[in-house]
Coordinates of C-alpha atoms and ligand atoms in Angstrom, one line a residue:
M1363 CA 18.1 37.1 6.3
P1364 CA 20.5 34.7 8.0
L1365 CA 19.1 31.4 9.2
R1366 CA 20.0 32.3 12.7
W1367 CA 17.8 35.4 12.7
R1368 CA 15.0 33.6 11.0
L1369 CA 15.0 30.9 13.7
A1370 CA 15.2 33.5 16.5
L1371 CA 12.2 35.4 15.1
L1372 CA 10.3 32.2 14.5
F1373 CA 10.8 31.1 18.1
T1374 CA 9.9 34.5 19.5
L1375 CA 6.7 34.6 17.5
G1376 CA 5.9 31.0 18.6
A1377 CA 6.6 31.8 22.2
A1378 CA 4.5 34.9 22.1
I1379 CA 1.5 33.0 20.6
L1380 CA 1.9 30.3 23.2
I1381 CA 2.1 32.7 26.1
G1382 CA -0.8 34.7 24.8
G1383 CA -2.9 31.6 24.4
V1384 CA -2.0 30.3 27.9
A1385 CA -2.9 33.7 29.4
L1386 CA -6.3 33.8 27.8
L1387 CA -7.1 30.2 28.8
F1388 CA -5.8 30.9 32.4
R1389 CA -7.9 34.0 32.7
Q1390 CA -11.0 32.3 31.4
Q1391 CA -10.6 29.3 33.7
L1392 CA -9.9 31.5 36.7
A1393 CA -13.0 33.6 36.1
A1394 CA -15.1 30.5 35.6
G1395 CA -13.9 28.9 38.8
M1396 CA -14.4 32.1 40.9
N1397 CA -17.9 32.6 39.4
S1398 CA -18.9 29.1 40.1
S1399 CA -17.8 29.4 43.8
L1400 CA -19.7 32.7 43.9
D1401 CA -22.8 30.9 42.6
D1402 CA -22.4 28.2 45.3
S1403 CA -22.3 30.8 48.1
L1404 CA -25.3 32.6 46.6
R1405 CA -27.2 29.4 46.5
A1406 CA -26.3 28.6 50.1
R1407 CA -27.3 32.1 51.2
A1408 CA -30.6 31.9 49.4
D1409 CA -31.4 28.4 50.9
A1410 CA -30.7 29.8 54.4
Q1411 CA -33.1 32.7 53.8
V1412 CA -35.8 30.3 52.4
A1413 CA -35.4 28.1 55.5
R1414 CA -35.6 31.1 57.8
L1415 CA -38.7 32.5 56.1
A1416 CA -40.5 29.2 56.2
S1417 CA -40.0 28.9 59.9
S1418 CA -40.6 32.5 60.9
A1419 CA -43.8 34.5 61.2
P1420 CA -44.9 36.5 58.2
P1421 CA -43.5 40.0 58.2
P1422 CA -45.8 43.0 58.3
P1423 CA -47.6 43.4 54.9
A1424 CA -46.4 46.9 54.4
P1425 CA -43.6 48.2 56.4
S1426 CA -44.3 51.8 57.5
R1427 CA -41.9 54.6 57.1
E1428 CA -41.4 55.0 60.8
H1429 CA -40.5 51.4 61.3
E1430 CA -37.0 50.3 60.6
R1431 CA -37.0 47.5 58.1
A1432 CA -36.0 44.1 59.5
E1433 CA -32.3 43.6 59.0
T1434 CA -31.3 40.2 57.5
P1435 CA -28.1 38.6 58.6
D1436 CA -25.4 39.1 56.0
T1437 CA -22.1 37.4 55.3
G1438 CA -20.1 40.2 53.8
S1439 CA -20.2 44.0 53.3
D1440 CA -20.5 43.6 49.5
D1441 CA -23.4 41.2 49.7
V1442 CA -27.0 42.2 49.2
T1443 CA -30.1 40.4 50.3
Q1444 CA -33.7 41.3 49.8
V1445 CA -37.1 39.6 50.4
L1446 CA -39.7 40.9 47.9
S1447 CA -43.3 40.2 47.6
T1448 CA -44.5 38.9 44.3
S1449 CA -45.8 42.4 43.5
G1450 CA -42.3 43.8 43.9
Q1451 CA -42.6 45.3 47.3
V1452 CA -39.4 45.2 49.4
L1453 CA -40.3 43.2 52.6
E1454 CA -36.8 42.9 54.0
N1455 CA -33.6 44.5 52.9
S1456 CA -30.0 44.2 54.0
G1457 CA -27.8 47.2 54.4
D1458 CA -28.8 50.6 53.2
S1459 CA -32.2 51.2 51.9
R1460 CA -32.5 50.7 48.2
G1461 CA -35.2 49.9 45.7
P1462 CA -36.2 46.4 44.8
L1463 CA -33.4 44.4 43.2
A1464 CA -35.7 42.6 40.8
G1465 CA -39.0 43.5 39.2
G1466 CA -41.2 42.8 36.2
T1467 CA -40.6 39.5 34.3
R1468 CA -37.5 38.7 36.3
L1469 CA -39.5 38.8 39.5
R1470 CA -42.2 36.7 38.1
D1471 CA -39.7 34.1 36.7
A1472 CA -38.0 34.1 40.1
A1473 CA -41.3 33.4 41.9
K1474 CA -41.8 30.3 39.6
G1475 CA -38.3 28.9 40.0
S1476 CA -34.8 30.1 40.6
E1477 CA -33.5 32.9 38.3
Q1478 CA -29.9 33.9 37.9
F1479 CA -28.9 37.3 36.6
T1480 CA -26.4 40.1 36.9
A1481 CA -27.1 43.7 38.0
V1482 CA -25.3 46.9 38.4
I1483 CA -25.7 48.5 41.8
E1484 CA -24.1 51.8 42.6
G1485 CA -21.7 51.3 39.7
Q1486 CA -20.7 47.8 40.8
R1487 CA -21.5 44.6 39.0
Y1488 CA -23.3 41.9 41.0
R1489 CA -24.1 38.3 40.4
M1490 CA -27.7 37.8 41.6
L1491 CA -29.9 34.8 42.4
G1492 CA -33.7 35.0 42.9
V1493 CA -35.6 32.1 44.4
P1494 CA -39.2 31.6 45.6
A1495 CA -39.9 31.1 49.3
R1496 CA -42.9 30.5 51.5
N1497 CA -43.6 32.8 54.3
G1498 CA -46.7 31.7 56.2
D1499 CA -49.3 31.2 53.5
R1500 CA -47.9 33.6 50.9
T1501 CA -45.2 33.3 48.3
V1502 CA -42.3 35.8 48.5
V1503 CA -39.1 36.0 46.5
V1504 CA -35.6 36.0 48.1
V1505 CA -33.0 37.9 46.1
V1506 CA -29.4 37.5 47.0
G1507 CA -26.4 39.1 45.3
A1508 CA -22.6 39.2 45.6
S1509 CA -20.2 41.7 44.1
T1510 CA -18.0 40.4 41.3
Q1511 CA -15.4 43.0 42.1
I1512 CA -12.8 40.5 43.4
V1513 CA -13.3 38.4 40.2
E1514 CA -12.7 41.4 38.0
A1515 CA -9.8 42.6 40.0
T1516 CA -8.1 39.2 39.9
Q1517 CA -8.7 38.9 36.1
A1518 CA -7.2 42.4 35.6
R1519 CA -4.3 41.5 37.7
T1520 CA -3.5 38.2 35.9
G1521 CA -3.8 40.1 32.6
K1522 CA -1.3 42.7 33.8
I1523 CA 1.1 40.0 34.9
F1524 CA 1.0 38.2 31.6
L1525 CA 1.3 41.5 29.7
T1526 CA 4.4 42.6 31.6
A1527 CA 6.1 39.2 31.9
G1528 CA 5.0 37.7 28.5
P1529 CA 7.0 39.9 26.1
P1530 CA 10.3 39.5 28.0
A1531 CA 9.7 35.7 28.2
A1532 CA 9.1 35.5 24.4
A1533 CA 12.2 37.6 23.8
L1534 CA 14.2 35.3 26.0
V1535 CA 13.1 32.3 24.1
G1536 CA 14.1 34.0 20.9
F1537 CA 17.5 34.9 22.3
G1538 CA 17.9 31.3 23.4
A1539 CA 17.0 30.1 19.9
Y1540 CA 19.5 32.7 18.4
L1541 CA 22.3 31.3 20.7
L1542 CA 21.5 27.7 20.0
A1543 CA 21.2 28.2 16.2
G1544 CA 24.6 30.0 16.3
A1545 CA 26.1 27.0 18.2
A1546 CA 24.5 24.5 15.8
L1547 CA 25.6 26.4 12.7
R1548 CA 29.2 27.1 13.7
P1549 CA 30.5 23.8 12.4
V1550 CA 28.6 24.5 9.1
E1551 CA 30.3 27.8 8.8
R1552 CA 33.7 26.2 9.6
L1553 CA 33.1 23.6 6.8
R1554 CA 32.1 26.4 4.4
R1555 CA 35.3 28.4 5.1
R1556 CA 37.5 25.3 4.7
L1557 CA 35.7 24.5 1.4
A1558 CA 36.1 28.0 0.1
D1559 CA 39.8 27.8 0.8
I1560 CA 40.3 24.6 -1.3
S1561 CA 41.4 25.5 -4.8
E1562 CA 42.2 23.4 -7.9
H1563 CA 45.9 23.5 -6.8
D1564 CA 45.5 21.6 -3.6
I1565 CA 43.2 18.8 -4.9
D1566 CA 44.3 16.6 -2.1
A1567 CA 42.9 18.9 0.6
R1568 CA 39.9 17.4 2.4
L1569 CA 37.4 18.6 5.1
R1570 CA 38.0 17.5 8.7
V1571 CA 35.1 15.2 9.6
P1572 CA 34.0 16.0 13.2
G1573 CA 33.6 12.9 15.4
T1574 CA 30.0 13.8 16.3
R1575 CA 28.3 11.3 14.0
D1576 CA 25.6 13.9 13.2
E1577 CA 24.3 15.6 10.1
I1578 CA 27.4 17.8 10.0
A1579 CA 29.7 14.8 10.0
T1580 CA 27.6 13.2 7.2
L1581 CA 27.8 16.5 5.2
A1582 CA 31.6 16.6 5.6
T1583 CA 31.9 12.9 4.6
T1584 CA 29.7 13.5 1.5
M1585 CA 31.6 16.6 0.6
N1586 CA 34.9 14.7 0.9
A1587 CA 33.5 12.0 -1.4
V1588 CA 32.6 14.7 -4.0
L1589 CA 36.1 16.2 -3.6
D1590 CA 37.6 12.7 -4.2
R1591 CA 35.6 12.3 -7.4
L1592 CA 36.5 15.8 -8.6
A1593 CA 40.2 15.2 -7.8
R1594 CA 40.1 11.9 -9.7
A1595 CA 38.4 13.5 -12.7
L1596 CA 40.9 16.4 -12.6
A1597 CA 43.9 14.0 -12.3
R1598 CA 42.5 12.0 -15.2
E1599 CA 42.0 15.1 -17.3
R1600 CA 45.5 16.3 -16.5
G1601 CA 47.0 12.9 -17.4
F1602 CA 45.0 12.9 -20.6
V1603 CA 46.3 16.4 -21.6
A1604 CA 49.9 15.4 -20.7
D1605 CA 49.6 12.1 -22.7
A1606 CA 48.1 13.9 -25.6
G1607 CA 50.9 16.5 -25.6
H1608 CA 53.4 13.7 -25.5
E1609 CA 51.8 11.9 -28.4
L1610 CA 51.6 15.0 -30.4
R1611 CA 55.2 15.9 -29.8
T1612 CA 56.7 12.7 -31.4
P1613 CA 55.2 13.1 -34.9
L1614 CA 55.7 16.9 -34.8
T1615 CA 59.4 16.5 -33.9
T1616 CA 60.0 14.0 -36.8
L1617 CA 58.0 16.3 -39.1
K1618 CA 60.2 19.2 -38.2
A1619 CA 63.4 17.1 -38.7
E1620 CA 62.2 16.0 -42.1
L1621 CA 61.4 19.5 -43.1
E1622 CA 64.8 20.8 -41.9
L1623 CA 66.5 18.0 -43.8
A1624 CA 64.6 18.8 -47.0
Q1625 CA 65.6 22.5 -46.6
Q1626 CA 69.3 21.8 -46.8
P1627 CA 70.9 22.8 -50.1
G1628 CA 71.9 20.4 -52.7
R1629 CA 69.2 17.8 -52.1
S1630 CA 68.2 15.6 -55.0
R1631 CA 64.7 15.6 -56.4
Q1632 CA 64.1 12.1 -55.2
A1633 CA 65.3 12.8 -51.7
L1634 CA 63.0 15.8 -51.6
A1635 CA 60.0 13.8 -52.8
S1636 CA 60.6 11.1 -50.2
A1637 CA 60.9 13.8 -47.5
V1638 CA 57.6 15.3 -48.5
D1639 CA 56.1 11.8 -48.5
A1640 CA 57.3 11.1 -45.0
A1641 CA 56.0 14.5 -43.9
A1642 CA 52.6 13.7 -45.4
Q1643 CA 52.5 10.5 -43.4
D1644 CA 53.3 12.3 -40.2
T1645 CA 50.7 14.8 -41.0
D1646 CA 48.2 12.0 -41.5
R1647 CA 49.1 10.6 -38.2
L1648 CA 48.6 14.0 -36.5
I1649 CA 45.2 14.4 -38.1
R1650 CA 44.2 11.0 -36.9
L1651 CA 45.4 11.7 -33.4
A1652 CA 43.6 15.1 -33.4
E1653 CA 40.4 13.4 -34.6
D1654 CA 40.6 10.7 -32.0
L1655 CA 41.2 13.3 -29.2
L1656 CA 38.2 15.3 -30.4
L1657 CA 36.0 12.2 -30.5
L1658 CA 37.0 11.3 -26.9
A1659 CA 36.4 14.8 -25.7
R1660 CA 32.9 14.8 -27.3
A1661 CA 32.2 11.3 -25.9
D1662 CA 32.9 12.7 -22.4
E1663 CA 29.9 14.9 -22.9
G1664 CA 27.6 11.9 -23.1
H1665 CA 24.9 11.3 -25.6
A1666 CA 25.4 14.6 -27.4
F1667 CA 27.8 13.3 -30.0
L1668 CA 25.6 10.4 -31.1
R1669 CA 23.0 10.4 -33.9
P1670 CA 21.2 7.2 -33.2
R1671 CA 18.7 5.7 -35.6
P1672 CA 17.2 2.3 -36.3
M1673 CA 19.8 0.4 -38.3
A1674 CA 21.1 -3.1 -39.2
P1675 CA 24.4 -3.8 -37.5
H1676 CA 25.1 -6.5 -40.1
D1677 CA 25.4 -3.9 -42.8
V1678 CA 27.9 -1.9 -40.8
L1679 CA 30.0 -5.0 -40.2
A1680 CA 29.9 -6.0 -43.9
A1681 CA 31.0 -2.5 -44.9
A1682 CA 33.8 -2.6 -42.4
V1683 CA 35.0 -6.0 -43.6
R1684 CA 34.8 -4.8 -47.2
S1685 CA 37.1 -1.8 -46.6
A1686 CA 39.5 -3.9 -44.5
S1687 CA 39.7 -6.7 -47.1
A1688 CA 42.6 -5.1 -49.2
R1689 CA 44.8 -4.8 -46.1
A1690 CA 43.8 -8.3 -45.0
A1691 CA 44.8 -9.7 -48.3
A1692 CA 48.1 -7.9 -48.1
H1693 CA 48.7 -9.6 -44.7
R1694 CA 47.3 -12.9 -46.1
V1695 CA 44.7 -12.8 -43.4
T1696 CA 41.2 -14.1 -43.9
L1697 CA 38.2 -12.1 -42.6
R1698 CA 35.1 -14.1 -41.9
L1699 CA 31.8 -12.4 -41.0
S1700 CA 29.0 -14.5 -39.6
G1701 CA 25.9 -14.0 -37.5
E1702 CA 22.3 -12.9 -37.4
E1703 CA 21.7 -10.7 -40.4
H1704 CA 18.2 -9.8 -39.4
L1705 CA 19.1 -8.1 -36.1
R1706 CA 18.0 -4.5 -35.8
L1707 CA 19.3 -1.9 -33.4
T1708 CA 19.0 1.8 -32.5
A1709 CA 22.5 3.2 -32.7
D1710 CA 24.7 5.7 -34.5
P1711 CA 26.0 3.7 -37.6
D1712 CA 29.0 6.0 -38.2
R1713 CA 30.2 5.6 -34.6
L1714 CA 29.6 1.9 -34.7
R1715 CA 31.6 1.6 -37.9
Q1716 CA 34.4 3.6 -36.2
A1717 CA 34.5 1.2 -33.3
V1718 CA 34.5 -1.9 -35.6
D1719 CA 37.2 -0.3 -37.7
N1720 CA 39.4 0.1 -34.6
L1721 CA 38.8 -3.5 -33.6
L1722 CA 39.6 -4.8 -37.2
D1723 CA 42.7 -2.6 -37.3
N1724 CA 44.0 -4.2 -34.1
A1725 CA 43.0 -7.7 -35.2
L1726 CA 44.8 -7.3 -38.6
R1727 CA 47.9 -5.9 -36.9
Y1728 CA 48.2 -8.7 -34.4
S1729 CA 47.1 -11.6 -36.7
P1730 CA 49.9 -13.8 -37.9
P1731 CA 50.2 -14.2 -41.7
G1732 CA 47.7 -16.8 -42.9
G1733 CA 45.6 -16.2 -39.8
L1734 CA 41.9 -15.9 -39.5
V1735 CA 39.9 -13.0 -38.1
E1736 CA 36.3 -13.8 -37.1
I1737 CA 33.7 -11.1 -36.9
G1738 CA 30.5 -12.3 -35.2
L1739 CA 27.1 -10.8 -34.7
G1740 CA 24.6 -12.2 -32.1
H1741 CA 22.2 -11.2 -29.4
R1742 CA 21.5 -11.9 -25.8
G1743 CA 18.5 -11.3 -23.5
R1744 CA 15.0 -10.4 -24.4
H1745 CA 12.7 -7.4 -24.8
R1746 CA 13.9 -4.3 -23.0
R1747 CA 17.1 -6.1 -21.8
A1748 CA 18.1 -7.4 -25.2
V1749 CA 21.6 -6.6 -26.2
V1750 CA 23.3 -7.0 -29.6
V1751 CA 26.8 -8.5 -29.3
I1752 CA 29.4 -7.7 -31.9
E1753 CA 32.6 -9.7 -31.6
V1754 CA 36.0 -9.5 -33.3
R1755 CA 38.4 -12.3 -32.7
D1756 CA 41.9 -13.0 -34.0
H1757 CA 44.4 -15.8 -33.6
G1758 CA 47.4 -13.7 -32.7
P1759 CA 49.3 -13.6 -29.4
G1760 CA 46.3 -12.3 -27.5
F1761 CA 46.4 -9.5 -24.9
P1762 CA 49.2 -9.8 -22.3
P1763 CA 47.2 -11.0 -19.2
E1764 CA 48.4 -8.1 -17.0
F1765 CA 47.4 -5.6 -19.6
L1766 CA 43.8 -6.8 -19.9
P1767 CA 42.4 -4.8 -17.0
V1768 CA 43.7 -1.5 -18.5
A1769 CA 43.4 -2.3 -22.2
F1770 CA 40.5 0.2 -22.6
E1771 CA 42.2 3.1 -20.9
R1772 CA 43.4 6.1 -23.0
F1773 CA 47.0 5.9 -24.4
R1774 CA 47.5 2.4 -23.0
R1775 CA 49.6 0.1 -25.1
A1776 CA 51.0 -3.2 -24.0
D1777 CA 54.1 -2.8 -26.2
T1778 CA 54.5 0.9 -26.7
A1779 CA 57.5 0.9 -29.0
R1780 CA 56.0 -1.6 -31.5
S1781 CA 52.6 -0.1 -31.4
R1782 CA 53.8 3.4 -32.0
A1783 CA 56.0 2.2 -34.9
D1784 CA 52.8 0.7 -36.3
G1785 CA 51.1 4.0 -36.0
G1786 CA 49.1 3.2 -32.9
T1787 CA 48.4 5.8 -30.3
G1788 CA 46.7 3.7 -27.7
L1789 CA 43.4 5.4 -28.2
G1790 CA 41.7 2.8 -30.4
L1791 CA 40.2 0.7 -27.6
A1792 CA 39.4 3.8 -25.5
I1793 CA 37.3 5.0 -28.4
V1794 CA 35.6 1.7 -28.7
R1795 CA 34.7 1.8 -25.0
S1796 CA 33.5 5.4 -25.2
I1797 CA 31.3 4.6 -28.1
A1798 CA 29.9 1.5 -26.3
H1799 CA 29.2 3.6 -23.2
A1800 CA 27.6 6.4 -25.1
H1801 CA 25.1 3.8 -26.5
G1802 CA 24.4 2.6 -22.9
G1803 CA 26.4 -0.6 -23.6
R1804 CA 29.9 -1.8 -22.8
A1805 CA 33.1 -3.3 -24.3
V1806 CA 34.9 -6.4 -22.9
A1807 CA 38.2 -7.8 -23.9
D1808 CA 39.6 -11.3 -23.2
N1809 CA 41.8 -14.1 -24.5
P1810 CA 39.4 -16.9 -25.3
P1811 CA 40.5 -20.6 -25.0
G1812 CA 42.1 -21.6 -28.2
G1813 CA 44.3 -18.5 -28.3
G1814 CA 44.1 -15.1 -29.9
A1815 CA 42.4 -11.9 -28.7
R1816 CA 38.7 -11.2 -28.5
V1817 CA 36.8 -7.9 -28.0
R1818 CA 33.1 -7.9 -27.5
L1819 CA 30.9 -4.9 -28.0
E1820 CA 27.5 -5.2 -26.2
L1821 CA 24.9 -2.6 -27.2
P1822 CA 21.3 -2.5 -25.9
T1823 CA 18.8 -2.7 -28.7
T1824 CA 16.9 0.4 -27.4
P1825 CA 19.3 2.9 -25.8
A1826 CA 18.7 3.9 -22.2
Q1827 CA 16.8 7.1 -21.8
D1828 CA 18.9 8.5 -19.0
G1829 CA 22.2 8.8 -20.7
P1830 CA 25.2 6.5 -21.1
A1831 CA 26.0 3.9 -18.4
H1832 CA 29.4 5.4 -17.7
G1833 CA 31.5 3.8 -15.0
E1834 CA 35.0 5.1 -15.5
Ligands
ADP2604 N1 44.0 -8.0 -31.1 C1 45.0 -7.7 -30.2 N2 45.8 -8.6 -29.9 C2 46.8 -8.4 -29.0 N3 47.0 -7.2 -28.4 C3 46.1 -6.2 -28.7 C4 45.1 -6.4 -29.6 N4 44.3 -5.3 -29.7 C5 44.9 -4.4 -28.9 N5 46.0 -4.9 -28.2 C6 46.8 -4.2 -27.3 O1 46.1 -3.2 -26.7 C7 46.8 -2.0 -26.9 C8 45.8 -0.9 -27.1 O2 45.1 -1.0 -28.3 P1 44.5 0.3 -29.0 O3 43.8 1.0 -27.9 O4 43.8 -0.1 -30.2 O5 45.8 1.1 -29.2 P2 46.8 1.1 -30.5 O6 46.2 0.2 -31.5 O7 46.9 2.5 -30.9 O8 48.1 0.6 -29.9 C9 47.6 -2.2 -28.1 O9 48.8 -1.4 -28.1 C10 48.0 -3.7 -27.9 O10 49.1 -3.7 -27.0
MG2605 MG1 44.3 0.1 -32.2

């Protein structure tokens, strides 16, 4: 059911309950008030009779049939008054002749003190009051009564008024709620329609924020912020795909050219062999690129691509240094590993190795012949905030200062031509950062005093429970 209808029904129901409750209370209070004023007038009439009897001569003991009974003064046609002897004999009677209005225990109680009761006389309900009185030297009982007809009629009338006016009033409240809810929800519906119209092709489209400074405006602002983030992510993704396509095209084009050249008739065996060799190198590069792209795509999924376990980072560094040593020797570069061997860490050793390999690859590439590459291992902080710091530093030209802020972005290279010639794709540092993030850590690059480039990898000793601390 639409929210509008639900609100309208809720308000109708609430109004009906409220009106019903008020009606009941009103009726009850009205009856109580009227009855109490009836009681007051009964009391006054009884007091008047008591006073009259006390001052007058005793009435004849047994009124004879021939004698008209003494009429008592009366205030209204519906009122009844009787003076009874304690034995139940009617001594005085107002109006038409009727039997005693009280008898038995009720009469005895009334002779002792005042007694209130109701009675039905000729089909009409009466409120009655019996009080003792002295007439001469004997005790008599004065019984006065008043019809409750007016009270009942008034009660019935108010009931009828509420019954006829209540339901339309409740319905009116419901209708008002329906209209109000409609007016309040209209901007929401507008937002929904606009949002439904936005597709992936107009990623710059935004919702119009109403100037009302209310919840609707907040909702629109929040939605726009979400759209901003989605648009940024989409743009990044598209850029990534375009860059990847571009990177793939270069080795594929040369591969094709080499194959076409090899195909030409009359090629020597040696020329063929070198063409195949070149093709194999290009294929290697393509495989590396594909692997890097795959890794980055997996890293975007968060923790899933990690298999963390307790490990010794020093072992990983030592292994990486060992396998880079041949290339270092060829470049006449010295690798020096130092640091805290005992450090332990929960991390994925394979991914960590990959990150260190990428850093060593860069350091070797940018180190001058005879240079020194220092690999350091240390820690910072304590307990839950302890981080292991892995550092790779060379003494080459260092990062171009304007390049430092974007060094970790995908496909970024300070010197594209040279880097590509060296086989670089600009994904090395991006992978380092992705691996650091997936571990809940981070990667920082700088040019330390004394020259050269330095990249630090900071990994928490116990990885965060709630996923990587991504902040791209
Ligand atoms: N040790 C370093 N010294 C100087 N520049 C570096 C160093 N490491 C990386 N860079 C710069 O950062 C760029 C990005 O590095 P990287 O992501 O590893 O890509 P690639 O190695 O494929 O070029 C490099 O192209 C280079 O310009
Ligand atoms: Mg690299």
